[in-house]
Amino acid sequence: MDEEEYVYDINRLQILTQEHRNEELNVLKSIYLDDLIINYDIPISLNIIIYPNGDENDLDRDKRLLCITFIAELPSTYPDLNSLKITLCRPRGVTDEQIKYWFLCTL
């Protein structure tokens, strides 16, 4: 029986990875509009401030009781070889224990 030979073109994989990543970024931007900030430096990072439902009625974002900033860093090999790095920061109305619980729930 002949063994099948698999040849990988690393340049093609990199192009596909970039296309997939750009497609994901475009989808996220279409969902979150101006709330999502995308930094295209390497690594690419996404930044969005998350507010709970009901708080959106208060137009002054500084007066909202709860919020947390979500930051995701995408390595150059994302989504194929590495997972993204997630950071939750600047919490308002959220305890450290709650943040730790959220991270444990995602493992």
Tab-separated table of N, CA and C in Angstrom:
chain	number	residue	atom	x	y	z
A	1	MET	N	0.827	-1.193	0.000
A	1	MET	CA	0.000	0.000	0.000
A	1	MET	C	0.868	1.252	0.000
A	2	ASP	N	0.578	2.165	-0.890
A	2	ASP	CA	1.335	3.411	-0.952
A	2	ASP	C	0.847	4.378	0.112
A	3	GLU	N	1.790	5.028	0.742
A	3	GLU	CA	1.426	6.051	1.719
A	3	GLU	C	1.083	7.337	0.989
A	4	GLU	N	0.061	8.003	1.459
A	4	GLU	CA	-0.279	9.299	0.879
A	4	GLU	C	0.726	10.327	1.362
A	5	GLU	N	1.070	11.201	0.484
A	5	GLU	CA	2.027	12.244	0.835
A	5	GLU	C	1.290	13.572	0.960
A	6	TYR	N	1.498	14.219	2.057
A	6	TYR	CA	0.869	15.517	2.296
A	6	TYR	C	1.938	16.597	2.211
A	7	VAL	N	1.716	17.537	1.347
A	7	VAL	CA	2.653	18.636	1.179
A	7	VAL	C	1.940	19.913	1.612
A	8	TYR	N	2.553	20.637	2.509
A	8	TYR	CA	1.973	21.882	3.007
A	8	TYR	C	2.774	23.060	2.473
A	9	ASP	N	2.095	23.977	1.905
A	9	ASP	CA	2.717	25.208	1.441
A	9	ASP	C	2.524	26.243	2.543
A	10	ILE	N	3.578	26.516	3.275
A	10	ILE	CA	3.479	27.405	4.432
A	10	ILE	C	2.998	28.797	4.022
A	11	ASN	N	3.384	29.269	2.847
A	11	ASN	CA	2.927	30.586	2.395
A	11	ASN	C	1.421	30.593	2.176
A	12	ARG	N	0.890	29.511	1.621
A	12	ARG	CA	-0.561	29.422	1.413
A	12	ARG	C	-1.277	29.372	2.758
A	13	LEU	N	-0.727	28.640	3.720
A	13	LEU	CA	-1.336	28.575	5.046
A	13	LEU	C	-1.367	29.951	5.697
A	14	GLN	N	-0.304	30.717	5.538
A	14	GLN	CA	-0.266	32.054	6.122
A	14	GLN	C	-1.305	32.964	5.480
A	15	ILE	N	-1.473	32.841	4.160
A	15	ILE	CA	-2.475	33.654	3.468
A	15	ILE	C	-3.869	33.274	3.939
A	16	LEU	N	-4.128	31.954	4.041
A	16	LEU	CA	-5.432	31.506	4.515
A	16	LEU	C	-5.692	31.992	5.933
A	17	THR	N	-4.671	31.915	6.773
A	17	THR	CA	-4.819	32.370	8.148
A	17	THR	C	-5.173	33.856	8.180
A	18	GLN	N	-4.487	34.659	7.392
A	18	GLN	CA	-4.774	36.093	7.343
A	18	GLN	C	-6.182	36.355	6.831
A	19	GLU	N	-6.603	35.602	5.811
A	19	GLU	CA	-7.951	35.783	5.271
A	19	GLU	C	-9.011	35.435	6.316
A	20	HIS	N	-8.811	34.327	7.028
A	20	HIS	CA	-9.762	33.933	8.071
A	20	HIS	C	-9.810	34.971	9.188
A	21	ARG	N	-8.640	35.438	9.578
A	21	ARG	CA	-8.572	36.435	10.651
A	21	ARG	C	-9.272	37.728	10.220
A	22	ASN	N	-9.012	38.175	8.997
A	22	ASN	CA	-9.648	39.402	8.504
A	22	ASN	C	-11.157	39.239	8.395
A	23	GLU	N	-11.596	38.054	7.993
A	23	GLU	CA	-13.034	37.790	7.918
A	23	GLU	C	-13.667	37.862	9.310
A	24	GLU	N	-13.004	37.268	10.298
A	24	GLU	CA	-13.508	37.333	11.679
A	24	GLU	C	-13.582	38.770	12.167
A	25	LEU	N	-12.537	39.545	11.903
A	25	LEU	CA	-12.514	40.936	12.346
A	25	LEU	C	-13.637	41.743	11.695
A	26	ASN	N	-13.887	41.500	10.420
A	26	ASN	CA	-14.975	42.207	9.731
A	26	ASN	C	-16.334	41.847	10.313
A	27	VAL	N	-16.527	40.580	10.649
A	27	VAL	CA	-17.796	40.156	11.252
A	27	VAL	C	-17.978	40.824	12.616
A	28	LEU	N	-16.923	40.803	13.440
A	28	LEU	CA	-17.008	41.433	14.762
A	28	LEU	C	-17.285	42.932	14.642
A	29	LYS	N	-16.627	43.588	13.697
A	29	LYS	CA	-16.831	45.028	13.505
A	29	LYS	C	-18.266	45.314	13.074
A	30	SER	N	-18.851	44.422	12.258
A	30	SER	CA	-20.236	44.632	11.824
A	30	SER	C	-21.225	44.428	12.971
A	31	ILE	N	-20.853	43.619	13.954
A	31	ILE	CA	-21.724	43.383	15.110
A	31	ILE	C	-21.617	44.522	16.118
A	32	TYR	N	-20.389	44.893	16.470
A	32	TYR	CA	-20.167	45.852	17.559
A	32	TYR	C	-20.003	47.297	17.093
A	33	LEU	N	-19.882	47.507	15.792
A	33	LEU	CA	-19.782	48.838	15.200
A	33	LEU	C	-18.689	49.668	15.865
A	34	ASP	N	-19.031	50.870	16.317
A	34	ASP	CA	-18.023	51.774	16.880
A	34	ASP	C	-17.584	51.392	18.286
A	35	ASP	N	-18.295	50.446	18.925
A	35	ASP	CA	-17.904	50.025	20.272
A	35	ASP	C	-16.622	49.191	20.262
A	36	LEU	N	-16.328	48.556	19.132
A	36	LEU	CA	-15.144	47.708	19.022
A	36	LEU	C	-13.988	48.511	18.457
A	37	ILE	N	-12.879	48.503	19.182
A	37	ILE	CA	-11.663	49.170	18.710
A	37	ILE	C	-10.685	48.080	18.299
A	38	ILE	N	-10.229	48.129	17.051
A	38	ILE	CA	-9.271	47.145	16.548
A	38	ILE	C	-7.948	47.848	16.316
A	39	ASN	N	-6.900	47.337	16.957
A	39	ASN	CA	-5.546	47.835	16.771
A	39	ASN	C	-4.832	46.825	15.869
A	40	TYR	N	-4.428	47.245	14.682
A	40	TYR	CA	-3.853	46.330	13.698
A	40	TYR	C	-2.344	46.149	13.837
A	41	ASP	N	-1.756	46.660	14.910
A	41	ASP	CA	-0.343	46.372	15.162
A	41	ASP	C	-0.198	44.883	15.440
A	42	ILE	N	1.035	44.411	15.483
A	42	ILE	CA	1.282	42.997	15.788
A	42	ILE	C	1.621	42.892	17.262
A	43	PRO	N	0.921	42.107	18.064
A	43	PRO	CA	-0.252	41.340	17.673
A	43	PRO	C	-1.481	42.240	17.557
A	44	ILE	N	-2.399	41.822	16.705
A	44	ILE	CA	-3.670	42.533	16.562
A	44	ILE	C	-4.409	42.434	17.890
A	45	SER	N	-5.028	43.522	18.314
A	45	SER	CA	-5.797	43.465	19.557
A	45	SER	C	-7.187	44.062	19.344
A	46	LEU	N	-8.131	43.482	20.054
A	46	LEU	CA	-9.522	43.935	20.042
A	46	LEU	C	-9.839	44.468	21.422
A	47	ASN	N	-10.535	45.574	21.487
A	47	ASN	CA	-10.839	46.206	22.760
A	47	ASN	C	-12.297	46.650	22.732
A	48	ILE	N	-13.057	46.203	23.732
A	48	ILE	CA	-14.453	46.617	23.829
A	48	ILE	C	-14.833	46.721	25.300
A	49	ILE	N	-15.583	47.755	25.637
A	49	ILE	CA	-16.101	47.901	26.995
A	49	ILE	C	-17.484	47.264	27.013
A	50	ILE	N	-17.684	46.342	27.942
A	50	ILE	CA	-18.935	45.591	28.029
A	50	ILE	C	-19.764	46.133	29.182
A	51	TYR	N	-21.027	46.424	28.886
A	51	TYR	CA	-21.989	46.891	29.880
A	51	TYR	C	-23.110	45.868	29.977
A	52	PRO	N	-23.734	45.709	31.149
A	52	PRO	CA	-24.853	44.774	31.255
A	52	PRO	C	-26.101	45.326	30.564
A	53	ASN	N	-27.016	44.421	30.242
A	53	ASN	CA	-28.303	44.847	29.678
A	53	ASN	C	-29.014	45.765	30.661
A	54	GLY	N	-29.680	46.767	30.137
A	54	GLY	CA	-30.418	47.702	30.979
A	54	GLY	C	-29.635	48.970	31.237
A	55	ASP	N	-28.313	48.874	31.258
A	55	ASP	CA	-27.474	50.043	31.502
A	55	ASP	C	-27.367	50.936	30.269
A	56	GLU	N	-27.765	50.417	29.107
A	56	GLU	CA	-27.616	51.203	27.885
A	56	GLU	C	-28.542	52.417	27.848
A	57	ASN	N	-29.525	52.465	28.756
A	57	ASN	CA	-30.423	53.620	28.806
A	57	ASN	C	-29.735	54.857	29.370
A	58	ASP	N	-28.676	54.648	30.131
A	58	ASP	CA	-27.913	55.773	30.665
A	58	ASP	C	-26.892	56.181	29.602
A	59	LEU	N	-27.145	57.283	28.926
A	59	LEU	CA	-26.288	57.694	27.818
A	59	LEU	C	-24.900	58.108	28.267
A	60	ASP	N	-24.756	58.532	29.507
A	60	ASP	CA	-23.452	58.912	30.040
A	60	ASP	C	-22.750	57.646	30.523
A	61	ARG	N	-21.850	57.124	29.708
A	61	ARG	CA	-21.195	55.850	30.026
A	61	ARG	C	-20.399	55.900	31.324
A	62	ASP	N	-19.918	57.073	31.699
A	62	ASP	CA	-19.143	57.183	32.937
A	62	ASP	C	-19.999	56.970	34.177
A	63	LYS	N	-21.311	57.128	34.061
A	63	LYS	CA	-22.204	56.967	35.211
A	63	LYS	C	-22.792	55.561	35.318
A	64	ARG	N	-22.510	54.708	34.357
A	64	ARG	CA	-23.046	53.348	34.414
A	64	ARG	C	-22.398	52.595	35.566
A	65	LEU	N	-23.196	51.788	36.241
A	65	LEU	CA	-22.739	51.129	37.464
A	65	LEU	C	-21.793	49.969	37.216
A	66	LEU	N	-22.009	49.218	36.145
A	66	LEU	CA	-21.198	48.040	35.872
A	66	LEU	C	-20.582	48.132	34.488
A	67	CYS	N	-19.315	47.748	34.390
A	67	CYS	CA	-18.678	47.608	33.085
A	67	CYS	C	-17.341	46.906	33.267
A	68	ILE	N	-16.855	46.351	32.185
A	68	ILE	CA	-15.540	45.721	32.186
A	68	ILE	C	-14.973	45.853	30.780
A	69	THR	N	-13.675	46.048	30.682
A	69	THR	CA	-13.026	46.154	29.382
A	69	THR	C	-12.479	44.789	28.992
A	70	PHE	N	-12.871	44.323	27.812
A	70	PHE	CA	-12.435	43.043	27.266
A	70	PHE	C	-11.385	43.326	26.202
A	71	ILE	N	-10.205	42.711	26.359
A	71	ILE	CA	-9.134	42.869	25.377
A	71	ILE	C	-8.716	41.482	24.910
A	72	ALA	N	-8.664	41.292	23.604
A	72	ALA	CA	-8.196	40.030	23.029
A	72	ALA	C	-7.026	40.338	22.106
A	73	GLU	N	-5.917	39.615	22.305
A	73	GLU	CA	-4.751	39.756	21.436
A	73	GLU	C	-4.665	38.528	20.545
A	74	LEU	N	-4.564	38.754	19.237
A	74	LEU	CA	-4.502	37.670	18.272
A	74	LEU	C	-3.073	37.521	17.778
A	75	PRO	N	-2.411	36.397	18.070
A	75	PRO	CA	-1.064	36.197	17.548
A	75	PRO	C	-1.101	36.084	16.025
A	76	SER	N	0.038	36.251	15.383
A	76	SER	CA	0.082	36.230	13.915
A	76	SER	C	-0.372	34.899	13.340
A	77	THR	N	-0.323	33.835	14.124
A	77	THR	CA	-0.735	32.515	13.639
A	77	THR	C	-2.189	32.189	13.945
A	78	TYR	N	-2.898	33.097	14.582
A	78	TYR	CA	-4.313	32.866	14.887
A	78	TYR	C	-5.110	32.848	13.591
A	79	PRO	N	-6.065	31.986	13.386
A	79	PRO	CA	-6.671	31.051	14.331
A	79	PRO	C	-6.094	29.641	14.286
A	80	ASP	N	-5.061	29.404	13.481
A	80	ASP	CA	-4.614	28.032	13.260
A	80	ASP	C	-3.714	27.451	14.335
A	81	LEU	N	-2.734	28.186	14.798
A	81	LEU	CA	-1.712	27.570	15.639
A	81	LEU	C	-1.738	27.984	17.095
A	82	ASN	N	-2.237	29.130	17.384
A	82	ASN	CA	-2.243	29.608	18.772
A	82	ASN	C	-3.605	30.165	19.136
A	83	SER	N	-3.907	30.066	20.398
A	83	SER	CA	-5.150	30.680	20.852
A	83	SER	C	-4.892	32.139	21.193
A	84	LEU	N	-5.962	32.889	21.279
A	84	LEU	CA	-5.798	34.297	21.596
A	84	LEU	C	-5.618	34.500	23.094
A	85	LYS	N	-5.059	35.626	23.438
A	85	LYS	CA	-4.864	35.996	24.841
A	85	LYS	C	-5.993	36.946	25.222
A	86	ILE	N	-6.674	36.625	26.322
A	86	ILE	CA	-7.804	37.437	26.773
A	86	ILE	C	-7.449	38.125	28.083
A	87	THR	N	-7.760	39.411	28.166
A	87	THR	CA	-7.553	40.183	29.383
A	87	THR	C	-8.854	40.909	29.719
A	88	LEU	N	-9.240	40.849	30.977
A	88	LEU	CA	-10.369	41.637	31.475
A	88	LEU	C	-9.784	42.678	32.413
A	89	CYS	N	-10.077	43.943	32.170
A	89	CYS	CA	-9.466	44.977	33.008
A	89	CYS	C	-10.438	46.126	33.251
A	90	ARG	N	-10.017	47.019	34.113
A	90	ARG	CA	-10.780	48.204	34.509
A	90	ARG	C	-12.223	47.878	34.886
A	91	PRO	N	-12.410	46.876	35.745
A	91	PRO	CA	-13.791	46.543	36.112
A	91	PRO	C	-14.405	47.615	37.009
A	92	ARG	N	-15.657	47.896	36.775
A	92	ARG	CA	-16.417	48.791	37.643
A	92	ARG	C	-17.636	48.003	38.115
A	93	GLY	N	-17.761	47.815	39.419
A	93	GLY	CA	-18.888	47.078	39.965
A	93	GLY	C	-18.737	45.575	39.864
A	94	VAL	N	-17.523	45.100	39.561
A	94	VAL	CA	-17.255	43.670	39.427
A	94	VAL	C	-16.095	43.328	40.354
A	95	THR	N	-16.232	42.255	41.121
A	95	THR	CA	-15.174	41.874	42.055
A	95	THR	C	-14.140	40.990	41.371
A	96	ASP	N	-12.951	40.911	41.977
A	96	ASP	CA	-11.904	40.026	41.470
A	96	ASP	C	-12.370	38.576	41.463
A	97	GLU	N	-13.155	38.192	42.465
A	97	GLU	CA	-13.663	36.821	42.541
A	97	GLU	C	-14.576	36.511	41.357
A	98	GLN	N	-15.390	37.468	40.958
A	98	GLN	CA	-16.270	37.258	39.806
A	98	GLN	C	-15.458	37.095	38.523
A	99	ILE	N	-14.419	37.890	38.365
A	99	ILE	CA	-13.564	37.778	37.185
A	99	ILE	C	-12.888	36.413	37.156
A	100	LYS	N	-12.347	35.969	38.285
A	100	LYS	CA	-11.716	34.646	38.345
A	100	LYS	C	-12.720	33.555	37.994
A	101	TYR	N	-13.947	33.678	38.475
A	101	TYR	CA	-14.993	32.698	38.179
A	101	TYR	C	-15.271	32.648	36.676
A	102	TRP	N	-15.341	33.810	36.025
A	102	TRP	CA	-15.597	33.844	34.578
A	102	TRP	C	-14.496	33.116	33.819
A	103	PHE	N	-13.236	33.337	34.243
A	103	PHE	CA	-12.133	32.664	33.567
A	103	PHE	C	-12.185	31.162	33.798
A	104	LEU	N	-12.528	30.742	35.007
A	104	LEU	CA	-12.626	29.309	35.284
A	104	LEU	C	-13.735	28.665	34.460
A	105	CYS	N	-14.800	29.378	34.214
A	105	CYS	CA	-15.917	28.837	33.423
A	105	CYS	C	-15.540	28.647	31.960
A	106	THR	N	-14.523	29.347	31.484
A	106	THR	CA	-14.143	29.240	30.076
A	106	THR	C	-13.098	28.173	29.829
A	107	LEU	N	-12.569	27.562	30.883
A	107	LEU	CA	-11.537	26.529	30.689
A	107	LEU	C	-12.129	25.244	30.206
